[in-house]
CSV table of C-alpha atoms and ligand atoms in Angstrom, one decimal:
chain,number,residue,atom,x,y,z
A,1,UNK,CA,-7.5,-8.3,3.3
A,2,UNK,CA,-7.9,-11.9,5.4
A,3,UNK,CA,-6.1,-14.7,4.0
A,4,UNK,CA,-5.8,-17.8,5.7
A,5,UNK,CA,-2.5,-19.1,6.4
A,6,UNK,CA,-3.0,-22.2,4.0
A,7,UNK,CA,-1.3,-25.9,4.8
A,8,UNK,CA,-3.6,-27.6,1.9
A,9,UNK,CA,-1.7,-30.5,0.5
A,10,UNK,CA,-3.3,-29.3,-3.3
A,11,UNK,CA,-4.5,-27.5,-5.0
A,12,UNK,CA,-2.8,-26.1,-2.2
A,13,UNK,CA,-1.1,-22.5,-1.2
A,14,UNK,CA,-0.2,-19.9,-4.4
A,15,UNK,CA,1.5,-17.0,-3.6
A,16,UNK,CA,-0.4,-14.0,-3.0
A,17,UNK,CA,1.5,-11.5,-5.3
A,18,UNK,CA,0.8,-14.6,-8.1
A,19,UNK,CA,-2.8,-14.0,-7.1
A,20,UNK,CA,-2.8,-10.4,-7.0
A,21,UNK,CA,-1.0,-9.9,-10.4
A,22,UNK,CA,-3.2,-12.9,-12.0
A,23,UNK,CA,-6.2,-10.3,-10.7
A,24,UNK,CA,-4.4,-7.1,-12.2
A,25,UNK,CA,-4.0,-8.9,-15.8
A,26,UNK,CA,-7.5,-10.8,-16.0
A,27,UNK,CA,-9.7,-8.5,-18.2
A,28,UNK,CA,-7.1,-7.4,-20.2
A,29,UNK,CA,-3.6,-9.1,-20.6
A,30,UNK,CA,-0.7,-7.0,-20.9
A,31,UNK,CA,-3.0,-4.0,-21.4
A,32,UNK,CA,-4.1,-6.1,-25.0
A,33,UNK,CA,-8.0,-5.6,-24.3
A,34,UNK,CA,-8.1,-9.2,-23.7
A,35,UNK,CA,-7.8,-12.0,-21.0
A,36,UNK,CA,-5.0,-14.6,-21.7
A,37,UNK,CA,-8.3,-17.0,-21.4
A,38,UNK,CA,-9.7,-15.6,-24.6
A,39,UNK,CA,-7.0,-15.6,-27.1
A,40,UNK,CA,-6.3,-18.5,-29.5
A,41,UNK,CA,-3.9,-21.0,-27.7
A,42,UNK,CA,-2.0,-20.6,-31.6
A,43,UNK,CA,-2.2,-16.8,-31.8
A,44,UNK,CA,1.0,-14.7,-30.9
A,45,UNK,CA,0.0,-13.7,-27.6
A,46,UNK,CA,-0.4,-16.8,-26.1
A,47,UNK,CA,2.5,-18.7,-28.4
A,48,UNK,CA,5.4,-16.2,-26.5
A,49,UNK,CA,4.1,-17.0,-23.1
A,50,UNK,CA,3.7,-20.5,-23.9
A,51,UNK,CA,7.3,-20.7,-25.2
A,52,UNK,CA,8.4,-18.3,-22.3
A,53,UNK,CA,7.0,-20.6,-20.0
A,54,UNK,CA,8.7,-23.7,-21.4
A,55,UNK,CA,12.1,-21.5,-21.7
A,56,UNK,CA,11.8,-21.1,-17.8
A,57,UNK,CA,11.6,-24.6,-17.1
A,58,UNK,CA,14.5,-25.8,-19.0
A,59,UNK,CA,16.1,-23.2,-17.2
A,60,UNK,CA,15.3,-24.5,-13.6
A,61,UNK,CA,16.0,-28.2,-14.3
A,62,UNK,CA,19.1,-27.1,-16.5
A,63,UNK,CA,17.7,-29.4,-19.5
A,64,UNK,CA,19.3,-30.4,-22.4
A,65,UNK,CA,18.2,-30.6,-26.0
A,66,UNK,CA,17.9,-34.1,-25.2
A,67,UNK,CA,14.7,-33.0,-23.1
A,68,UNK,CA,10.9,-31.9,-24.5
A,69,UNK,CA,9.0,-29.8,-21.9
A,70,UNK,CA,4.9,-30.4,-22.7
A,71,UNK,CA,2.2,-29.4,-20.9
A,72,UNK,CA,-0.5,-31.8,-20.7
A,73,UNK,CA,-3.8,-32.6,-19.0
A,74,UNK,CA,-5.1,-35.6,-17.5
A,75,UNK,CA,-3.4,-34.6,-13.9
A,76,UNK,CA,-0.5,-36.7,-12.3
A,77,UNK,CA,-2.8,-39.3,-12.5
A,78,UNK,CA,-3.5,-39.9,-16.6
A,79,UNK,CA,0.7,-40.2,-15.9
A,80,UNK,CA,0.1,-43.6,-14.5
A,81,UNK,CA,-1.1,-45.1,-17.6
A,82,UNK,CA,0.7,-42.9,-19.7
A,83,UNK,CA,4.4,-43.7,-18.9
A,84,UNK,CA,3.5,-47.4,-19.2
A,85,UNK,CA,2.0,-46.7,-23.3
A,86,UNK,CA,5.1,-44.4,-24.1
A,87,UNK,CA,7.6,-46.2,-22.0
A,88,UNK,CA,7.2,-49.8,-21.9
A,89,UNK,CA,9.9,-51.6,-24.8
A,90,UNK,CA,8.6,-55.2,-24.0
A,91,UNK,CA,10.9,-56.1,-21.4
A,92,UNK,CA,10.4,-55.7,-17.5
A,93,UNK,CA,9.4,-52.5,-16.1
A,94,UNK,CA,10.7,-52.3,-12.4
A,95,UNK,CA,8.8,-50.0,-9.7
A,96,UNK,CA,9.7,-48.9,-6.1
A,97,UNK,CA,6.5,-48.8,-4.3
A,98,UNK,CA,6.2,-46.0,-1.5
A,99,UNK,CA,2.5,-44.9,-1.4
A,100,UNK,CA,-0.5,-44.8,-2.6
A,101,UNK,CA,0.8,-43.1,-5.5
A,102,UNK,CA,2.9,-45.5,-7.2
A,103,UNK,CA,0.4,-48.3,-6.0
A,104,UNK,CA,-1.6,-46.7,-8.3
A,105,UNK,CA,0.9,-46.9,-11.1
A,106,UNK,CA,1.5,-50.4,-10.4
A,107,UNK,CA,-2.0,-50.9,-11.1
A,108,UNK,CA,-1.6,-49.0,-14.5
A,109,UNK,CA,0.8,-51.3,-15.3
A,110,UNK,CA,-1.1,-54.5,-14.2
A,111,UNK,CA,-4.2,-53.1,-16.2
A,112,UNK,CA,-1.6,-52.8,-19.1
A,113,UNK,CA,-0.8,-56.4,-19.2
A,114,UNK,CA,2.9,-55.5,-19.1
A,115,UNK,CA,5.6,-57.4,-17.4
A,116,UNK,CA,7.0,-55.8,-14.4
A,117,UNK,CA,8.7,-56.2,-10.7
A,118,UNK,CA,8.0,-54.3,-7.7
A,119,UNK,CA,11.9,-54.2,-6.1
A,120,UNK,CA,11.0,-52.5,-3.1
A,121,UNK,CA,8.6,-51.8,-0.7
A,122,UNK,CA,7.8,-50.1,2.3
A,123,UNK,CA,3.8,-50.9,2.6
A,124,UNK,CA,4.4,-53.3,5.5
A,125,UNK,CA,5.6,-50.5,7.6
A,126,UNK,CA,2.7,-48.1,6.8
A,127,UNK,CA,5.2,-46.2,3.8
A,128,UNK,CA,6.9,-44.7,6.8
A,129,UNK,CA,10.5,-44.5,4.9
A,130,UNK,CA,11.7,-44.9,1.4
A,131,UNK,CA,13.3,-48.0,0.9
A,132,UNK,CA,16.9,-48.8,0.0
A,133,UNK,CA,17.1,-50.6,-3.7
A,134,UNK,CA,18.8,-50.4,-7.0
A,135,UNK,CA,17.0,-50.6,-10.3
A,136,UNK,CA,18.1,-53.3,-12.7
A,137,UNK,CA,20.3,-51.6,-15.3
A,138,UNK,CA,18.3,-53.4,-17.9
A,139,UNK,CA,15.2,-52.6,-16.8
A,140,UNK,CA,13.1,-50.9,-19.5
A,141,UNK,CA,12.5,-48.1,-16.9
A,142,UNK,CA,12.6,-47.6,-13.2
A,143,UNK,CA,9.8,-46.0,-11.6
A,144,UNK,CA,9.5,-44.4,-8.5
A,145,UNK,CA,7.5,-41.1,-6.8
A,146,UNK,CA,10.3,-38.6,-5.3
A,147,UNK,CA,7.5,-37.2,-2.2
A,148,UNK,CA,5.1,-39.2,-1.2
A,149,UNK,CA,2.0,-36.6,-0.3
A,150,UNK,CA,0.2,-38.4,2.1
A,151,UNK,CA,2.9,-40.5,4.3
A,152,UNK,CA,5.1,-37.6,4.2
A,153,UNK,CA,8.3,-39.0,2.8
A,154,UNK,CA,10.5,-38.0,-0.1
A,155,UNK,CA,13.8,-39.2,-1.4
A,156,UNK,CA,16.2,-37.4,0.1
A,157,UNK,CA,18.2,-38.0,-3.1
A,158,UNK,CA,17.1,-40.0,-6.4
A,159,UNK,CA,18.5,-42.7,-7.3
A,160,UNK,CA,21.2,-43.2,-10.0
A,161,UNK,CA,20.1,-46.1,-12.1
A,162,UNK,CA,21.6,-47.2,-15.6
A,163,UNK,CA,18.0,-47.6,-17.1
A,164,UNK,CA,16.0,-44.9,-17.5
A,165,UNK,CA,14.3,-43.4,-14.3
A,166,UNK,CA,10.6,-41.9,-14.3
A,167,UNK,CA,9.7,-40.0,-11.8
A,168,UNK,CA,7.0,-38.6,-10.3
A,169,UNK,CA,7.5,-35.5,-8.7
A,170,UNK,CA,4.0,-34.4,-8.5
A,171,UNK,CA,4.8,-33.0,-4.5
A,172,UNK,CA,7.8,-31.8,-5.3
A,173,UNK,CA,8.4,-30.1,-8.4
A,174,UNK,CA,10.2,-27.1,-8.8
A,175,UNK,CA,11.3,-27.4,-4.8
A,176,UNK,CA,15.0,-28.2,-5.4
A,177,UNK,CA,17.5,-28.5,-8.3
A,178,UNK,CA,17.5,-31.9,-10.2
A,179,UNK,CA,20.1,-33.0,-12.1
A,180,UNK,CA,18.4,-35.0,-14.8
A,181,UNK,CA,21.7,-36.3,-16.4
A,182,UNK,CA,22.8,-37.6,-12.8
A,183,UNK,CA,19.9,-39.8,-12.4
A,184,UNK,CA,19.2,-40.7,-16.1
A,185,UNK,CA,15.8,-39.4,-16.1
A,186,UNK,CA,14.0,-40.8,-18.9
A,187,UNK,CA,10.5,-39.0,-18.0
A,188,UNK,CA,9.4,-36.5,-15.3
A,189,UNK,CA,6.3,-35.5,-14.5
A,190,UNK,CA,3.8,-34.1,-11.8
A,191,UNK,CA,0.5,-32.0,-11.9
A,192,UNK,CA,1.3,-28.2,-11.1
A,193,UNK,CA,-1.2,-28.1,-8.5
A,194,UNK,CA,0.9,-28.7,-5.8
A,195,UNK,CA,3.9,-26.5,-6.2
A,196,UNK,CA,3.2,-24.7,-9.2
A,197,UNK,CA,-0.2,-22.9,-9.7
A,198,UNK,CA,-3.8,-24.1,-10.1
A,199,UNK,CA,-5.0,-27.5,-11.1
A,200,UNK,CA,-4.9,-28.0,-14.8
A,201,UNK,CA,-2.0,-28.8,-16.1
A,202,UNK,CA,0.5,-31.4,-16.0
A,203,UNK,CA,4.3,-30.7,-16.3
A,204,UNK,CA,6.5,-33.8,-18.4
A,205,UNK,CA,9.6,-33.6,-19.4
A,206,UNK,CA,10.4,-36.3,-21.5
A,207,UNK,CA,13.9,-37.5,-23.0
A,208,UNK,CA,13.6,-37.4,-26.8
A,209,UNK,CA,15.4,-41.1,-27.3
A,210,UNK,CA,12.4,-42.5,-25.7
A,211,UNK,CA,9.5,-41.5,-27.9
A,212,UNK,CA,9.5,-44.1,-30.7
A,213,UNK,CA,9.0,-47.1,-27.6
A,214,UNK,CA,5.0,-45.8,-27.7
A,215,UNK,CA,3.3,-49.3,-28.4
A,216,UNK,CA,1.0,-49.1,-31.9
A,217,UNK,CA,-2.2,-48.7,-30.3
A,218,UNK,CA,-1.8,-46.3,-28.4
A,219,UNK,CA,-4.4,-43.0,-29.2
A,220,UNK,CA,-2.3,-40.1,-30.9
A,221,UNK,CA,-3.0,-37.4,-27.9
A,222,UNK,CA,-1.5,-40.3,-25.5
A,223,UNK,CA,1.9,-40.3,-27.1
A,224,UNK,CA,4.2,-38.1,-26.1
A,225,UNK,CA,5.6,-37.8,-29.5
A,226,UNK,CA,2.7,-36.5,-30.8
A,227,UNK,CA,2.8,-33.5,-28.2
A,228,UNK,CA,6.4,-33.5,-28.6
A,229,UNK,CA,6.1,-32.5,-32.0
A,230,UNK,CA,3.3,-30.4,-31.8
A,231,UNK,CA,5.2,-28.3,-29.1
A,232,UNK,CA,2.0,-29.4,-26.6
A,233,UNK,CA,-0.2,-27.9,-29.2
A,234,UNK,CA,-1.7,-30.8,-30.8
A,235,UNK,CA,-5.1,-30.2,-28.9
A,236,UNK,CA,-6.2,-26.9,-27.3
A,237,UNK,CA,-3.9,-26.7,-24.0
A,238,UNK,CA,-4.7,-25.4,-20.6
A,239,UNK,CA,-3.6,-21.8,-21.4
A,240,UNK,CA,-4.9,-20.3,-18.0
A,241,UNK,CA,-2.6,-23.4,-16.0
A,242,UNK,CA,0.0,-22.5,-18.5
A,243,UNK,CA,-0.2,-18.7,-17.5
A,244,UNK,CA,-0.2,-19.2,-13.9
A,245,UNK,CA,2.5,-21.4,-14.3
A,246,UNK,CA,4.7,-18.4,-15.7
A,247,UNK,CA,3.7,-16.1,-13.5
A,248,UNK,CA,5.2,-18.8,-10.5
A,249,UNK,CA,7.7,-19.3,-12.0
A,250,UNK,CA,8.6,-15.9,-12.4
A,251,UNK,CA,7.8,-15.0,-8.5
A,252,UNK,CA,10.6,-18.3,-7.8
A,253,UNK,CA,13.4,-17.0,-10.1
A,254,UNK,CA,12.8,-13.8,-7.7
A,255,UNK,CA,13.1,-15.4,-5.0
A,256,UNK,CA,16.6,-16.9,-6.3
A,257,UNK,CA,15.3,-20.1,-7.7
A,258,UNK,CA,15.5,-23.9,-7.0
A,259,UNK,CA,18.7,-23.3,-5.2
A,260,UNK,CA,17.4,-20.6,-3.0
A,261,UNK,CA,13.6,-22.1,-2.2
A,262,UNK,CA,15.4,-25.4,-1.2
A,263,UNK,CA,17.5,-23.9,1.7
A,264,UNK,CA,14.5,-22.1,2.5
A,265,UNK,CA,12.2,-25.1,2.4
A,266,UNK,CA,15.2,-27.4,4.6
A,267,UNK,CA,14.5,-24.2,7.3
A,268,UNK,CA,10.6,-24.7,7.2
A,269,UNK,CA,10.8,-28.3,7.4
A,270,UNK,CA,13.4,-28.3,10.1
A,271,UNK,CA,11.7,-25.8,12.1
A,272,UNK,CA,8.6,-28.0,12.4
A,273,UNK,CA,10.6,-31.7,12.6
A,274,UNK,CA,12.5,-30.2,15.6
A,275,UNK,CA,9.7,-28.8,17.2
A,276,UNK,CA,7.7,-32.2,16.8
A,277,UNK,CA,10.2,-34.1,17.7
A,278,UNK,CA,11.1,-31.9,21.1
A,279,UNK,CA,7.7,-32.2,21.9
A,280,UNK,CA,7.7,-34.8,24.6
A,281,UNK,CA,5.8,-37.1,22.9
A,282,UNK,CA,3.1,-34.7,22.5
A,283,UNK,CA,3.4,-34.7,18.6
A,284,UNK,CA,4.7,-37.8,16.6
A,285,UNK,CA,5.7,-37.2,12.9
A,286,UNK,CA,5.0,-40.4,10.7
A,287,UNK,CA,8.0,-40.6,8.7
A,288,UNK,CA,11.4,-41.8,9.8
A,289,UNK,CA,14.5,-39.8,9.7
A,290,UNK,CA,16.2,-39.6,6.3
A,291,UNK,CA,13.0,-40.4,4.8
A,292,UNK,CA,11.3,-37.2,5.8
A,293,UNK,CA,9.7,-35.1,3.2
A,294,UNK,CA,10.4,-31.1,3.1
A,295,UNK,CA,7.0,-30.6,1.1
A,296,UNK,CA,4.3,-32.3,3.6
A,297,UNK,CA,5.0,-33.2,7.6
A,298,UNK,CA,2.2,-35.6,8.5
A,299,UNK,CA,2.5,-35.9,12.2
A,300,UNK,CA,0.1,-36.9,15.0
A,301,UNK,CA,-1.0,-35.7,18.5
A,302,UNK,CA,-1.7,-37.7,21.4
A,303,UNK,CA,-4.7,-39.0,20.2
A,304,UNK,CA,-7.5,-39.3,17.0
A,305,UNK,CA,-9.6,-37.1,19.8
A,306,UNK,CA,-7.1,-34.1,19.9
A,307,UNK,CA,-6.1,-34.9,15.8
A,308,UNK,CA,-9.5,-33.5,15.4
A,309,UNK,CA,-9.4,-30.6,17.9
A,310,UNK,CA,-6.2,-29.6,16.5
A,311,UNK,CA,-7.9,-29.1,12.9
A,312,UNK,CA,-11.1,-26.9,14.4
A,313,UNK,CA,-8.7,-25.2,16.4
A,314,UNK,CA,-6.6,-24.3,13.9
A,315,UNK,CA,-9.4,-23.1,11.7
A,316,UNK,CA,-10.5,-20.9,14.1
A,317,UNK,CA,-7.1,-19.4,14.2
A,318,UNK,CA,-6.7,-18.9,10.6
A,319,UNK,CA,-5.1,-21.9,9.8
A,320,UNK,CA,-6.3,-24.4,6.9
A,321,UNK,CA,-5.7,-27.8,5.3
A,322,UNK,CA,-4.0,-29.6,8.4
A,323,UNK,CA,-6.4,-32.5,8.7
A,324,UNK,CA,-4.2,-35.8,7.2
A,325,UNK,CA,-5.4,-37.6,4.4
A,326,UNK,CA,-7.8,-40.1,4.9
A,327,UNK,CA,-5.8,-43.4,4.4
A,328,UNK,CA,-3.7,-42.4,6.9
A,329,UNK,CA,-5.7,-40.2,9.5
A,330,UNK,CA,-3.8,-37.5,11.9
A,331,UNK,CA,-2.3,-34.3,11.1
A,332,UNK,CA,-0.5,-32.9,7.9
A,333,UNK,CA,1.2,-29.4,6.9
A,334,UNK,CA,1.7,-28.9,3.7
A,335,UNK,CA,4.3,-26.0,3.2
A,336,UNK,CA,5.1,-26.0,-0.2
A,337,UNK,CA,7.0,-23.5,-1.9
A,338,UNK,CA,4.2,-20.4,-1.5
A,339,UNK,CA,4.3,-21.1,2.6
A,340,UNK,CA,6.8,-18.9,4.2
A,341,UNK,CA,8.9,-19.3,7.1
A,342,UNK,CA,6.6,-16.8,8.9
A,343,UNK,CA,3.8,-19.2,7.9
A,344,UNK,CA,5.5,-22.1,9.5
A,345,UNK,CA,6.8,-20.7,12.3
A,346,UNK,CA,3.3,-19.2,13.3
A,347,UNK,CA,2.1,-22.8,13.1
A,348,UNK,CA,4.5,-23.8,15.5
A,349,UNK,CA,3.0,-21.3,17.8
A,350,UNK,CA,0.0,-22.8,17.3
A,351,UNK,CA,1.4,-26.2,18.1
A,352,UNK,CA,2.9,-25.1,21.4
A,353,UNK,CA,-0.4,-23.2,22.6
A,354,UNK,CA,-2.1,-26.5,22.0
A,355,UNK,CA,0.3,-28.7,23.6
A,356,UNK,CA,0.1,-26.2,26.9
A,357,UNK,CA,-3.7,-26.4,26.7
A,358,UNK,CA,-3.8,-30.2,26.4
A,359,UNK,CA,-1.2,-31.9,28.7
B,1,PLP,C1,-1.6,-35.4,-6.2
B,1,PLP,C2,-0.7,-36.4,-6.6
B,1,PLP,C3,-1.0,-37.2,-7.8
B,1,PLP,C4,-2.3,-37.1,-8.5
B,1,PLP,O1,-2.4,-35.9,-9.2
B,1,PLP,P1,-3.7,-35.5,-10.0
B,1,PLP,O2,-3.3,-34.3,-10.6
B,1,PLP,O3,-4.8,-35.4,-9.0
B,1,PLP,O4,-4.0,-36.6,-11.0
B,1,PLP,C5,0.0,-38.1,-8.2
B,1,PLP,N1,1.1,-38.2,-7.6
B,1,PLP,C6,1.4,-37.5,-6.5
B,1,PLP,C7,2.7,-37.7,-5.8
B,1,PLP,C8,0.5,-36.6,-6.0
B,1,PLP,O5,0.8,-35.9,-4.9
């Protein structure tokens, strides 16, 4: 079979045993004469995997009872607006603003009419590195995104802040332990279409002493109390997203889990930031050093000229999803959790062949 060796940034790379047992179960689930698409999302099929699902979760991030696990829709983006209605307690909400992401947030919260302070910023120098700042420890929360997708940076640890910290992890999820205590998460969130599975559904984790902030007007399927106690089954859910979800999460605990895929996602990452940066000049990656994300390298060549060569080339050689995004032009690999080390270090090979052909 011919699969492409796939850097999308997402929906982006799923593993292909994910794929092949997703294909095995699809008419009939578990041998039940059904597909997991066709069954009632409150029947008792789909309520164990559902439950299963959220069971794995708690067990990668290590959660408390303190925590609800809910799996919504609405995308990383509904998030923006969401946080703001659930989270907001009339004071000032404080954001760290490192991309295009949490611009968008910021806007939520303008839109919102709430009161809030950017503390940081790293816009005037293109989002190339995450800012140093500390959240005010009366801040009604303190909002920042932990990999920025398109500039390529991510925090190389969170932050520790005495108000409650939202994050949105929406590049990085499930990539390396977090210890939600340790960085008084109040709300966690990102769409699994990244690093967990297809697009669909959206992964929050929420800590249970927040849910009565929701302001009065906000719509019942907005507030996460209302999913909260409804076990995300207020409305239908997205049951497919919430099966492939299991089944990656499954493949991950196989491959030894948050602790494992990290040091195997430090190895990917350093493999291709050594090679860029040993590469005379020939390759530039965008981010600074100790902003760099391990989830998506955006890097140029020489030129926009051989930016775009690079991405026909690499088609033709199998290789997908390296053009950047278009706010900031040039080159990205996305190598998620589902790209190996094989993957990565055939890109390399690519690289170098290119480099030869183009001095
Ligand atoms: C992709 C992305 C989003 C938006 O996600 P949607 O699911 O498309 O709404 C938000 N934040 C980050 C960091 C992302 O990478």
């Amino acid at each position: 079979m011919d699969r492409l060796l796939n850097f999308s940034a997402g929906p982006s790379a799923i593993a292909l045993e994910v794929l092949q047992e997703a294909q095995r179960d699809l008419v009939s689930y578990k041998g039940s004469g059904v597909s997991i698409m066709e069954v009632s999302h409150r029947g008792k099929v789909f309520e164990a995997l559902h439950n299963e699902t959220i069971a794995l979760v708690r067990e990668f991030y290590a959660l408390g009872d303190e925590y609800a696990v809910l799996f919504l829709q609405g995308g990383g983006t509904l998030q923006f607006s969401q946080t703001v209605a659930n989270l907001y307690n009339g004071g000032v909400a404080e954001y760290a603003n490192t991309g295009v992401w949490t611009q968008k947030a910021i806007k939520e919260a303008k839109i919102a009419g709430i009161k809030f302070d950017v503390v940081a910023s790293s816009e005037a120098d293109k989002f190339a590195y995450i800012p140093k700042f500390e959240f005010s420890d009366t801040a009604d929360y303190g909002y920042i995104c932990s990999n920025n997708t398109i500039y390529g940076t991510q925090y190389a640890t969170l932050p520790t802040p005495k108000c409650p910290l939202v994050v949105d992890s929406s590049s990085d999820l499930f990539s390396r332990e977090v210890d939600f205590k340790r960085h008084n998460i109040g709300c966690f969130f990102g769409g699994a279409q990244k690093n967990a599975g297809p697009a669909g559904v959206t992964i929050v984790i929420v800590r249970r002493d927040l849910l009565d902030r929701v302001g009065d007007n906000v719509p019942m399927i907005l507030r996460y109390k209302t999913q909260v106690e409804a076990n995300s089954l207020s409305n239908t859910p997205p049951t497919f997203g919430i099966y492939m979800l299991n089944l990656v999460l499954k493949w991950l605990k196989k491959l030894g889990g948050l602790k494992a895929v990290d040091e195997q996602n430090r190895e990917k990452a350093n493999l291709l930031y050594d090679y860029i940066d040993a590469s005379g000049g020939f390759y530039t990656a965008h981010a600074q050093k100790g902003s760099r994300s391990l989830m998506n390298v955006s890097f140029v060549s020489k030129s926009s000229e051989l930016d775009a060569a690079f991405v026909k080339e690499a088609e033709v050689a199998g290789m997908i999803g390296l053009k950047g995004h278009k706010l900031l032009g040039g080159l990205r690999a996305s190598i998620y959790n589902a790209v190996s080390l094989s993957d990565v270090k055939k890109l390399v090979e690519f690289m170098e062949r290119f480099k030869n052909s183009n001095l």
